[in-house]
Structure formats: structure tokens, C-alpha cells
Tab-separated table of C-alpha atoms in Angstrom:
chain	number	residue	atom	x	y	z
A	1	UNK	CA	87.489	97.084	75.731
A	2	UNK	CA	85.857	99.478	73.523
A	3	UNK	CA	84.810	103.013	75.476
A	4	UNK	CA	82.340	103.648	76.974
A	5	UNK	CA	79.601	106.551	75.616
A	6	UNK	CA	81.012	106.316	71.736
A	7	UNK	CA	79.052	105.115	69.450
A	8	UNK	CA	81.283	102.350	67.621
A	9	UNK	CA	80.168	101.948	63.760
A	10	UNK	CA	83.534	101.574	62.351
A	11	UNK	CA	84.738	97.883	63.123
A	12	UNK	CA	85.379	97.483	59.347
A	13	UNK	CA	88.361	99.707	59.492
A	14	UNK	CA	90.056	98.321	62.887
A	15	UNK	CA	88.017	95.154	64.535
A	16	UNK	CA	87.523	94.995	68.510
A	17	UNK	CA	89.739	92.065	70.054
A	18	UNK	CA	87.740	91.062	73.073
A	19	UNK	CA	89.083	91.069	76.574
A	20	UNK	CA	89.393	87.108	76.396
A	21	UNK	CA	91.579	87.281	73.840
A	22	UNK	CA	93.825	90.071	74.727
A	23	UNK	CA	94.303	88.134	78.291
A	24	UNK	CA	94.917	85.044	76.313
A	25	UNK	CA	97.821	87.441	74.297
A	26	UNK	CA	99.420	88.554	77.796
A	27	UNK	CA	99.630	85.113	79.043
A	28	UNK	CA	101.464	84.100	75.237
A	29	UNK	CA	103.526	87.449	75.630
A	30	UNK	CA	104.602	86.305	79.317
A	31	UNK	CA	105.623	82.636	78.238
A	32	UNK	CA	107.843	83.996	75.793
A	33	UNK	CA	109.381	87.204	77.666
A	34	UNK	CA	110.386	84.904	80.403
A	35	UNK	CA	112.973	82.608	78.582
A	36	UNK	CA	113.046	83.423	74.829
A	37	UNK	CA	115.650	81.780	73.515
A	38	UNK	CA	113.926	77.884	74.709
A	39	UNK	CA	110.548	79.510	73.368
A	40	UNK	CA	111.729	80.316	69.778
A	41	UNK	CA	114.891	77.751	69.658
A	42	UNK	CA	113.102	74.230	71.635
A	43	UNK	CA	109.972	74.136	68.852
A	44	UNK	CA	107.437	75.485	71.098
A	45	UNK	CA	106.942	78.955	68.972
A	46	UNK	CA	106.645	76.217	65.957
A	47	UNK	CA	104.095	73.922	68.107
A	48	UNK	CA	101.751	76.923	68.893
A	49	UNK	CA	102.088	78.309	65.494
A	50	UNK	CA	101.634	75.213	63.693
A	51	UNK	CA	98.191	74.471	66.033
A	52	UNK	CA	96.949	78.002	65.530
A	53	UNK	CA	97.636	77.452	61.506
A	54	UNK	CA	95.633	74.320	61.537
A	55	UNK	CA	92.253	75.947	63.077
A	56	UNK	CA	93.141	79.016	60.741
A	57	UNK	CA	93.112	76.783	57.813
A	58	UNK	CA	89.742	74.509	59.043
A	59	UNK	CA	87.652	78.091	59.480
A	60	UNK	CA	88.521	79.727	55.902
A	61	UNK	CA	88.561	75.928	54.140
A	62	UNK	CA	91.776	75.629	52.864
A	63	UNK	CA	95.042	73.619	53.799
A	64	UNK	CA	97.315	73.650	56.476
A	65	UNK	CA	100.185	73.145	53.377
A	66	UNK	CA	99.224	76.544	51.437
A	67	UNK	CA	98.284	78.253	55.043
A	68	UNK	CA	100.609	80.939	56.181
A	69	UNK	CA	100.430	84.133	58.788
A	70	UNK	CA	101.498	87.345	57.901
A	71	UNK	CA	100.340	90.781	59.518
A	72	UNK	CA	97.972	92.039	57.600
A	73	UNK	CA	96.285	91.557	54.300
A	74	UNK	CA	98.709	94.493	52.874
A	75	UNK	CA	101.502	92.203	53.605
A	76	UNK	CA	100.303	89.396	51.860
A	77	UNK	CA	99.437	91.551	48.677
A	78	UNK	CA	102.630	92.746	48.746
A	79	UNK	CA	104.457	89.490	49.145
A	80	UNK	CA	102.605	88.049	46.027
A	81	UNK	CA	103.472	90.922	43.614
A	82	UNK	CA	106.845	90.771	44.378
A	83	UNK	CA	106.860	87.368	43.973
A	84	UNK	CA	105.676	87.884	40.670
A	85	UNK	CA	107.382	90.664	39.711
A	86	UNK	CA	109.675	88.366	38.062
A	87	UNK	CA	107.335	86.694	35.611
A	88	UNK	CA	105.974	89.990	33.773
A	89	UNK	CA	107.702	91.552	31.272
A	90	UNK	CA	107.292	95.120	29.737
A	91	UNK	CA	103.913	95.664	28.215
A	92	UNK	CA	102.133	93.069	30.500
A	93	UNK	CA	99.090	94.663	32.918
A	94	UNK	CA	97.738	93.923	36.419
A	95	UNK	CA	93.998	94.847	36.723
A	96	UNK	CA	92.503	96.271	39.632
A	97	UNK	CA	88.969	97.729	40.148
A	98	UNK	CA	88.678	101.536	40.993
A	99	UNK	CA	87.183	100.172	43.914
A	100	UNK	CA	90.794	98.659	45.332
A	101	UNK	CA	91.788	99.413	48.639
A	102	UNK	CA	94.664	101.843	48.174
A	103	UNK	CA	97.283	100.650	49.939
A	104	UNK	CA	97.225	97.564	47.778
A	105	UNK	CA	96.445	99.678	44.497
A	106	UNK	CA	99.726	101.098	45.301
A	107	UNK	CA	101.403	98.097	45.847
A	108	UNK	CA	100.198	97.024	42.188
A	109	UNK	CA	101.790	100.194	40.795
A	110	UNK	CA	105.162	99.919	42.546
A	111	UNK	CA	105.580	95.923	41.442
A	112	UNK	CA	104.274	97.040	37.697
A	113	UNK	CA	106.797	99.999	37.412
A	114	UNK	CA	109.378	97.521	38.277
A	115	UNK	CA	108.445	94.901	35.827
A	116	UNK	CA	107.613	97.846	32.982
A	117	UNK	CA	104.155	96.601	33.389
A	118	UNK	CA	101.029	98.615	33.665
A	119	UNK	CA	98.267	99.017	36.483
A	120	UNK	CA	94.755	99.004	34.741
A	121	UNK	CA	91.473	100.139	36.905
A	122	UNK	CA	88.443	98.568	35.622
A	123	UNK	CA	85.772	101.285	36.156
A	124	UNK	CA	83.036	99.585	38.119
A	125	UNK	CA	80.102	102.208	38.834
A	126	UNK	CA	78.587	102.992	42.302
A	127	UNK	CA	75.761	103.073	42.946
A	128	UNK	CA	75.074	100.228	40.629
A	129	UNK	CA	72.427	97.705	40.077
A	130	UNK	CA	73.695	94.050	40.379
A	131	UNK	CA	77.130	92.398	40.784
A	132	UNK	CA	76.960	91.198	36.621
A	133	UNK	CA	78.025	95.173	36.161
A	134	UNK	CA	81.408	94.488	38.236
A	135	UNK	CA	82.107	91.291	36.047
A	136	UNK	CA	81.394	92.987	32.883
A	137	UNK	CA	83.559	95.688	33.822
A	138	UNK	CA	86.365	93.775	35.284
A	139	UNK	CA	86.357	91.383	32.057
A	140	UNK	CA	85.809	94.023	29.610
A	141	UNK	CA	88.996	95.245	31.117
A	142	UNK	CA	91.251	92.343	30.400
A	143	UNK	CA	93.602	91.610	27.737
A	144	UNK	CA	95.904	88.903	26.173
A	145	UNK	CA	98.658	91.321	28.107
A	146	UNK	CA	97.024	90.771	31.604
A	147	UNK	CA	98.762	88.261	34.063
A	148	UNK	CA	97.047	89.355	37.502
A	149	UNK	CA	93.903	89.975	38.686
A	150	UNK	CA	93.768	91.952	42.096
A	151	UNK	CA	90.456	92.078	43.303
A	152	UNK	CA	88.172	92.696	46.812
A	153	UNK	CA	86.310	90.250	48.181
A	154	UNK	CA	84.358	92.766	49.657
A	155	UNK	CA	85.326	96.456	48.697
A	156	UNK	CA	86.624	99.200	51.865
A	157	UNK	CA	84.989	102.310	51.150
A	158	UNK	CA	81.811	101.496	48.703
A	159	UNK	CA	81.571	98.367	51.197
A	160	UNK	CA	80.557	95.929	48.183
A	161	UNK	CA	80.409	92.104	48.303
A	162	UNK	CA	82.120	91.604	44.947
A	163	UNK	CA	81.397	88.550	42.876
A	164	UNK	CA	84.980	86.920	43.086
A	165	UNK	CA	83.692	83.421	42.411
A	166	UNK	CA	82.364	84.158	38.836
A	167	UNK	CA	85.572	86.334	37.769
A	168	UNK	CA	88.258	83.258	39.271
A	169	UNK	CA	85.950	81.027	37.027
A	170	UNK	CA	86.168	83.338	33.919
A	171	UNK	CA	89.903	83.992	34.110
A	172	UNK	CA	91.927	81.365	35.817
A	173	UNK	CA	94.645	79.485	35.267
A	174	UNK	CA	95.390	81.819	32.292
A	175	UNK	CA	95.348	85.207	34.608
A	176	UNK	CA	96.280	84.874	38.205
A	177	UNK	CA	93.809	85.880	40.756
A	178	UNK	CA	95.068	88.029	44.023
A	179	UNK	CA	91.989	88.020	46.485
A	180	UNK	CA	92.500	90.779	49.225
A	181	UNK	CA	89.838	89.419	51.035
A	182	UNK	CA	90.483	91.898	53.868
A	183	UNK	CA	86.895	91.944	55.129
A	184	UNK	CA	85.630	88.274	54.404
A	185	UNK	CA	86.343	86.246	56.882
A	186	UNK	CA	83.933	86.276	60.176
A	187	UNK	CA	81.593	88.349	57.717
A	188	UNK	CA	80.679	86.077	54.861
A	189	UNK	CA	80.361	82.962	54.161
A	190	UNK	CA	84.005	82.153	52.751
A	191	UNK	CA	85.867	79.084	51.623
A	192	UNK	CA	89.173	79.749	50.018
A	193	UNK	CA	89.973	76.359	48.568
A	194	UNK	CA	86.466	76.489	47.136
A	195	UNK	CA	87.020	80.217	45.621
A	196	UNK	CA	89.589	78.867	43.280
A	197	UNK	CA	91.956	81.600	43.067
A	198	UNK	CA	95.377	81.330	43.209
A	199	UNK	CA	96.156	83.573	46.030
A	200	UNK	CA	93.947	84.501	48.695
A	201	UNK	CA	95.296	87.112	51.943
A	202	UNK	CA	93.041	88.248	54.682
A	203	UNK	CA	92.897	89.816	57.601
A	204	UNK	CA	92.199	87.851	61.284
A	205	UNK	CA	91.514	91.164	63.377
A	206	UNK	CA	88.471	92.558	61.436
A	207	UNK	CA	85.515	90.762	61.775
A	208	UNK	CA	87.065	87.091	63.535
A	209	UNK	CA	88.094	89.741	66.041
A	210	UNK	CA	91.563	88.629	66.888
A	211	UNK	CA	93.981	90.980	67.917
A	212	UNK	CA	95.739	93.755	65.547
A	213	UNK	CA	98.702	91.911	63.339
A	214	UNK	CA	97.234	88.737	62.572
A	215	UNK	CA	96.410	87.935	59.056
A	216	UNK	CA	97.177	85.095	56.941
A	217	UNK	CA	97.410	84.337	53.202
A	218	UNK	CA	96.828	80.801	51.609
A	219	UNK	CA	98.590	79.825	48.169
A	220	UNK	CA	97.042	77.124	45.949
A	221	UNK	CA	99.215	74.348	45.091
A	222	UNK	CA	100.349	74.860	41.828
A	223	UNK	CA	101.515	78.451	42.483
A	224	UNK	CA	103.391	77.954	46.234
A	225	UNK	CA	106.490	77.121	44.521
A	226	UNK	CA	107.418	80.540	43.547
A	227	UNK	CA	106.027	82.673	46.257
A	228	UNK	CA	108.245	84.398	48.941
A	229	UNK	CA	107.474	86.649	51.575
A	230	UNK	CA	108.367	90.206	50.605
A	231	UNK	CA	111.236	89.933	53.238
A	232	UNK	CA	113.562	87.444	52.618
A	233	UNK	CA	115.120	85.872	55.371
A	234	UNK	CA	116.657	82.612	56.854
A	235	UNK	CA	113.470	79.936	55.382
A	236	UNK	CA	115.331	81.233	52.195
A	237	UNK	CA	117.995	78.932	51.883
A	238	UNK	CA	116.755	76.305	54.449
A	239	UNK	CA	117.766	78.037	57.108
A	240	UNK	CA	114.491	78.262	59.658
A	241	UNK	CA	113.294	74.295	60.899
A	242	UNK	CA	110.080	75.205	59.895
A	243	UNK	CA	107.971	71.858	60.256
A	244	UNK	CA	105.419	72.592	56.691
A	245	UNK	CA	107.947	72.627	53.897
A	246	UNK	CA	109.277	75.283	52.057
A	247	UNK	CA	105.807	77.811	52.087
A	248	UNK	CA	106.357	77.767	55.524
A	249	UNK	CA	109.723	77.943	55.660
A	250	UNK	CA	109.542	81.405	53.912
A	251	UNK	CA	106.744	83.051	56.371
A	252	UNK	CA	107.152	81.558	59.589
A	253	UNK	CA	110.293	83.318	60.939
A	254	UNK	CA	111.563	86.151	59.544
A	255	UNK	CA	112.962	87.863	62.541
A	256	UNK	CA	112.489	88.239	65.593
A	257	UNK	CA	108.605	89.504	66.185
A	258	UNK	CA	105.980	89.616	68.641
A	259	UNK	CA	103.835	86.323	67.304
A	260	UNK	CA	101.335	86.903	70.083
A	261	UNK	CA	98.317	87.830	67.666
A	262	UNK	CA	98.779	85.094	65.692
A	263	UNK	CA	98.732	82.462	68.327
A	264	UNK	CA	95.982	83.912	70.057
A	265	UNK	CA	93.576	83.342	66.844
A	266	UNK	CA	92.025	80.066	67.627
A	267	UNK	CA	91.074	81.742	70.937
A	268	UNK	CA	89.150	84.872	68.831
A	269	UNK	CA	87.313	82.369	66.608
A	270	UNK	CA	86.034	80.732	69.746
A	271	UNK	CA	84.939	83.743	71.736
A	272	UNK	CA	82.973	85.133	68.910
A	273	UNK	CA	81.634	81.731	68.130
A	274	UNK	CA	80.158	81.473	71.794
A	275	UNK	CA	78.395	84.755	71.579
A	276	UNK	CA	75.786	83.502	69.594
A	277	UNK	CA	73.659	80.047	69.882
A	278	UNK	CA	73.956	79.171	66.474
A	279	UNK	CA	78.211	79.573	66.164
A	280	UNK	CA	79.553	81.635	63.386
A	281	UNK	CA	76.600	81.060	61.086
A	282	UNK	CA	74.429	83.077	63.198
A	283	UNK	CA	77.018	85.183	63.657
A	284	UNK	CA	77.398	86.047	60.250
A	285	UNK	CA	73.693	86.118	59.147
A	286	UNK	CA	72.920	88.534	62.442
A	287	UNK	CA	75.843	91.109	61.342
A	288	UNK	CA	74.306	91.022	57.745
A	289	UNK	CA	70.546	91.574	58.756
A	290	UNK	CA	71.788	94.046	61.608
A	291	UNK	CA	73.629	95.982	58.424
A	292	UNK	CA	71.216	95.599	55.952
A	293	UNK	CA	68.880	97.608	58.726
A	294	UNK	CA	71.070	99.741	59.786
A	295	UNK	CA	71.095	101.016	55.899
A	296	UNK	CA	67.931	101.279	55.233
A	297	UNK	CA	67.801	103.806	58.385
A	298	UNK	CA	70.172	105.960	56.818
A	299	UNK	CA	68.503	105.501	52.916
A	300	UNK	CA	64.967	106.899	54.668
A	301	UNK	CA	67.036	109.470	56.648
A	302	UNK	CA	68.635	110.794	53.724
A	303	UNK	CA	65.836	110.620	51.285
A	304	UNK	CA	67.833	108.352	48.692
A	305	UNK	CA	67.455	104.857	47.019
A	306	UNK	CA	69.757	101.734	47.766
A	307	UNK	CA	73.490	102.042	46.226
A	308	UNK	CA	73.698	98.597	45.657
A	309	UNK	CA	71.131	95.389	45.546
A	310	UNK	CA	71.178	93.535	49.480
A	311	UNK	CA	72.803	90.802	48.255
A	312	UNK	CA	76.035	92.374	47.720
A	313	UNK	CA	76.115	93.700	51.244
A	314	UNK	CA	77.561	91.703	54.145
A	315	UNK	CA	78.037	93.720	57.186
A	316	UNK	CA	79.361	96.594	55.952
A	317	UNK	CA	77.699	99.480	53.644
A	318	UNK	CA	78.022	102.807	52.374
A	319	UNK	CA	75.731	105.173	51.187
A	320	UNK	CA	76.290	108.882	49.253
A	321	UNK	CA	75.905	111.860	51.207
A	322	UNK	CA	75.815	115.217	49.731
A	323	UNK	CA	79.113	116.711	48.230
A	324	UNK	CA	81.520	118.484	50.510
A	325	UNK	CA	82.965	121.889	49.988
A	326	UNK	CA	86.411	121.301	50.952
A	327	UNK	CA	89.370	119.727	49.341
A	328	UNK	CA	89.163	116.360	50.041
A	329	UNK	CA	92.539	116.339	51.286
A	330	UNK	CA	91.719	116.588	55.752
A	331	UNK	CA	92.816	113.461	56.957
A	332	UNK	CA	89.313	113.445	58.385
A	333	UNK	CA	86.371	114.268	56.435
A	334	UNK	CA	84.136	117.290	58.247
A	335	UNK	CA	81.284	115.139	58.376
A	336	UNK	CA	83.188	112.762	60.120
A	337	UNK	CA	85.056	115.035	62.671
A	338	UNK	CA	81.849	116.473	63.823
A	339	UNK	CA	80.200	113.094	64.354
A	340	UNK	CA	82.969	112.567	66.906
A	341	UNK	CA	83.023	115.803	68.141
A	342	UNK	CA	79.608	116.622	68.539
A	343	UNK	CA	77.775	113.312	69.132
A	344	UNK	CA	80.838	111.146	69.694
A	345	UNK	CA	79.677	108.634	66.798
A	346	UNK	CA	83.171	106.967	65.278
A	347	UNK	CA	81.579	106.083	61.544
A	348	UNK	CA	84.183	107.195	58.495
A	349	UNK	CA	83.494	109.242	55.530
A	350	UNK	CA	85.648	108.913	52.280
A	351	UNK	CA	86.265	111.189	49.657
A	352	UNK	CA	85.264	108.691	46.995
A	353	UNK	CA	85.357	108.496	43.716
A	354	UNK	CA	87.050	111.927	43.987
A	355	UNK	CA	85.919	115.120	45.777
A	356	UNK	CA	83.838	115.993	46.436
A	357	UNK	CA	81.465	113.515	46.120
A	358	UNK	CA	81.921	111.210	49.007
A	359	UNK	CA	80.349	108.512	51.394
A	360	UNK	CA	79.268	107.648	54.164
A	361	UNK	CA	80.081	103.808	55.907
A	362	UNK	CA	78.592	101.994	58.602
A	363	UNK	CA	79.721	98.622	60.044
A	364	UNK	CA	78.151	95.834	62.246
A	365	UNK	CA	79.038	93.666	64.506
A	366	UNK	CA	77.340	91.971	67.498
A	367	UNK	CA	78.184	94.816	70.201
A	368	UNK	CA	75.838	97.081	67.780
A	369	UNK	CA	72.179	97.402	68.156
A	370	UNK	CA	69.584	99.202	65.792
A	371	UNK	CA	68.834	102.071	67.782
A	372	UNK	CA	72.569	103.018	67.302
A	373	UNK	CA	71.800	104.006	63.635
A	374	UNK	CA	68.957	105.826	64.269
A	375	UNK	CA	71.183	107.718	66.307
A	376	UNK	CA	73.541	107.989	63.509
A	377	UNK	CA	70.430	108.808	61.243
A	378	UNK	CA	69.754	111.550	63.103
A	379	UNK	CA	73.382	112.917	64.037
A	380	UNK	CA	74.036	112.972	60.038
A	381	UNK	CA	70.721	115.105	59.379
A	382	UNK	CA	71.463	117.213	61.818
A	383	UNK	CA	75.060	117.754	60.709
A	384	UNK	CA	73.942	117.950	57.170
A	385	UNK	CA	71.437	120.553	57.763
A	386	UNK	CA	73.724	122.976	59.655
């Protein structure tokens, strides 16, 4: 669906739902607009949620009891800090990275000023050298006082592959660990019962290619008893026949919404699946070499050295580009509006860590071919040199 004659190197930020999938949506959309009150009432929403929640839970490796949907990976952040909002008490910190995606960050800092808590960034450099630098930093960070960890699985804008594993083994049970593992799924290889942590949320439409407002976040056992969604509603008190216990009971209905996306997710991890021979393993490892390429292009274009060792790169990257002179405030970078304007290339540029240094991030998936970042390459020179 994507248009024709732009250059598409920004799937990190929104996904592409192929057409298979949006049909698939339609004909779910359809079902329920023609009698809605036997779809949601009779079980069969529950049926088709409960069988799309049961190939969500085989792909990322966790159960179907600790497996819930939510929109995005925002809304699953957000449901476990409010959740917890209750167990800190004045003094008490949630660390973050300076790397964390903002709209989470700020989550963090609205749940801590509640509490009387405290946000604290650990300062993790960029470029850096190897992934020990983000655990150092991270640990060096925490304190008897700290009771969460938020952390990327794989950063937005320095597009890092952060070693999550290592810091859940370090710090749990003692701190909790929040994984916004926005990015993960579909791009690396990922198994959340495995990670360890007690909360993991992620987004479906990014890289399993699903359509916009599917997500899903999976609670380990020992910590499901006190989670809620952010909005409380009728699984509350009971009050929803959800069919998985009480987890369930709080996510699965809380108003009337368009569930489409969600149901439609088994049908996304197949589509993808069948465009490569070897199944999601090749789909993964061709993303990561097409990336990893698509990189070094820019690196030689720009005359620079690598930000960050390959293997904390999955299939997206970013790289530095020379300081702007503006603000930092646009809503779009100028290096970034005049790639779409001029060469109708859609690759985003953040202000990062403040202006105005910023960067420059590419993404890939399997509609993008090499000579696309040569193209890029040479649109950024170009732009650069004006």
C-alpha cells in the first residue's frame, strides 16, 4: 500500500500493514458492523481474541495467561506505572536511560510526581563502543531507592539494540524491569519468558507488520496480580466474561473499540513469514544484514566511523550528521523536510541529545533494497553541501 516513487526508510517509526492483512481487517470490521451486539455479547469477539492471543503469545515465547493486547507499547507503559504507582513512596526512583523513547519518559515522570518519587536518566553515551558501557551506566545509576527499571529493547532515535538480558539478570526481583520493547519483535530474535523481566509491552504494527493499534504486553506471574490497565473498567469487579482470569479480565474489554488490528495479527505474522523461504528467521537476519549495509553506505558517504559496534544493530540505525543551525524545535528537522521535498526520501532526523547536534535514522525491511541508500547517501551529501 505504500506509494509509489517515495523512497520508504522510515518503517521503524510507523510499520507497513500489507494489503493481505488490511483485507483480512475489512472482512473482521464487516462481521462485526453487521450485528454487533451477537459479535461482542455471543463470545465470538472472545473466540477470535482469545485465538489471536494464543499465536501472539507462541511468536514472542511467553504465555497465553500473562498475554494481553493493548494499542500500543505507550499504553502498556503506562498501564504498568500506574499500576505501580501505588507501591512507591516519596524518595523512591524509576530509572530510565537518556536514550528512552519520550512518550514513555514522560509517562515515568507523571507516575513519579504522583508517588513523590523521582525519574533518574542514566547517561549512556552515543556513539559508544560496546553494549558493557550501557550496563555500567544503567547500574551505576541505581540505588537502594530504585523500584523500576524502564528500559528499550532497542532504542528509537540512536536505534541501539540494548543489552536487556544482562541488566534483568543484574537487578531482578529486587528492582522491577519495564521492557518497552517497541521495536523487537519481527526484528530480533526475542523471547519474553526467556528475558526474565517482569513486564514486557510491544508493539505488533512495526516490524510483524500488523495493522496500526495492535500491541500487546505480557506480565510474569508473580507480578499479574497487581497490574490493571490504565483505564479501569467492567473486568474490574468481575464484570467482563473474559475466558483467561483476572489479567484478562482487566484488558480485554474496556469499551467499546474497533478490535480489528488485534484480530488480524496472526494473519500479519503469516504474510511476512511467507515472504521469505526461510520464515521469520530469514526474515530477521535479511533486515539486519540489509541495515547493517545500508549504514555503512551512509558512514563512507559521510566520512565518519561506526556509532555503535554491529552487534547492537538490528534493523534499524542512526548515524550523526553535522549540527543544524536552527532551534531544534520544527516539528520536522530541515534535513528531513528537504529529503521529502526535494528527492521524496521519507527517513527522520532527530534533534538528539539536544540541538543541535542531531541524527540521522534509517530502517529496513524487506520492501527495501541497497540501492535505496545509496540514493539516500547521495540525497544527504547533496543536501548537506548546499
Amino acid at each position: 500500500m505504500l506509494e509509489e516513487g517515495v523512497l520508504h526508510l522510515n518503517h521503524g517509526s510507523f510499520g507497513a500493514t500489507p494489503a493481505v492483512v488490511l483485507e483480512a481487517q475489512q472482512r473482521v470490521r464487516s462481521r462485526m458492523e453487521a450485528n454487533p451486539t451477537r459479535y461482542f455479547l455471543s463470545g465470538e469477539y472472545q473466540r477470535e481474541l482469545d485465538a489471536a492471543r494464543r499465536t501472539m503469545a507462541g511468536f514472542v515465547g511467553g504465555d497465553e495467561a500473562g498475554m494481553v493486547f493493548v494499542n500500543n507499547a505507550t499504553t502498556g507503559v503506562n498501564a504498568v506505572l500506574r499500576s505501580l504507582e501505588a507501591t512507591l513512596e516519596p524518595g523512591d526512583e524509576i530509572v530510565v536511560t537518556d536514550h528512552e523513547y519520550n512518550a514513555c519518559r514522560n509517562a515515568a515522570t507523571v507516575s513519579a510526581a504522583r508517588a513523590g518519587a523521582r525519574v533518574v536518566a542514566a547517561p549512556v553515551p552515543f556513539p559508544l563502543e560496546s553494549s558493557q558501557q550501557v550496563v555500567d551506566a544503567v547500574l551505576a545509576a541505581v540505588t537502594g531507592r530504585t523500584r523500576i527499571l524502564l528500559i528499550d529493547a532497542v532504542t528509537s532515535a540512536t536505534g541501539l539494540v540494548m543489552p536487556v538480558s544482562d541488566l534483568v539478570a543484574a537487578l531482578e526481583p529486587d528492582v522491577r524491569v519495564l521492557v518497552d520493547a517497541a521495536h523487537a519483535p519481527g526484528m530480533i530474535d526475542f523471547d519474553v519468558a526467556e528475558l526474565g523481566a517482569s513486564y514486557v509491552t510491544a508493539n505488533c504494527h512495526k516490524w510483524m507488520c500488523s495493522a496500526k493499534g495492535a500491541g500487546f504486553l505480557w506480565v510474569r506471574a508473580d507480578r499479574r496480580d497487581d497490574l490493571y490497565h490504565s483505564v479501569i473498567s467492567h473486568g474490574y469487579n468481575g464484570g467482563w466474561p473474559s475466558s483467561g482470569g483476572r489479567l484478562h479480565a482487566q484488558f480485554d474489554w474496556t469499551g467499546t473499540e474497533d478490535p480489528s488490528a488485534w484480530l488480524t495479527v496472526p494473519v500479519a505474522l503469516d504474510a511476512v513469514e511467507a515472504m521469505h523461504p526461510e520464515g521469520w528467521p530469514g526474515v530477521r537476519r535479511s533486515i539486519r544484514e540489509l541495515c547493517l549495509s545500508g549504514r555503512r553506505i551512509l558512514i563512507d558517504a559521510l566520512g565518519i566511523d561506526p556509532p555503535a559496534p554491529d552487534d547492537m544493530i538490528g534493523a534499524i540505525a542512526s548515524v550523526p550528521v553535522p549540527p543544524a543551525s536552527h532551534s531544534g524545535s520544527e516539528i520536522f528537522d530541515p534535513l528531513m523536510a528537504a529529503l521529502e521535498q526535494h528527492h521524496r526520501i521519507q527517513a527522520p532526523v532527530f534533534t538528539w541529545p539536544a540541538p543541535p547536534d542531531r541524527l540521522l535514522r534509517i530502517s529496513a525491511h524487506l520492501y527495501n533494497d541497497e540501492s535505496q541508500y545509496h540514493r539516500l547517501a547521495e540525497a544527504v551529501t547533496a543536501e548537506l553541501g548546499r
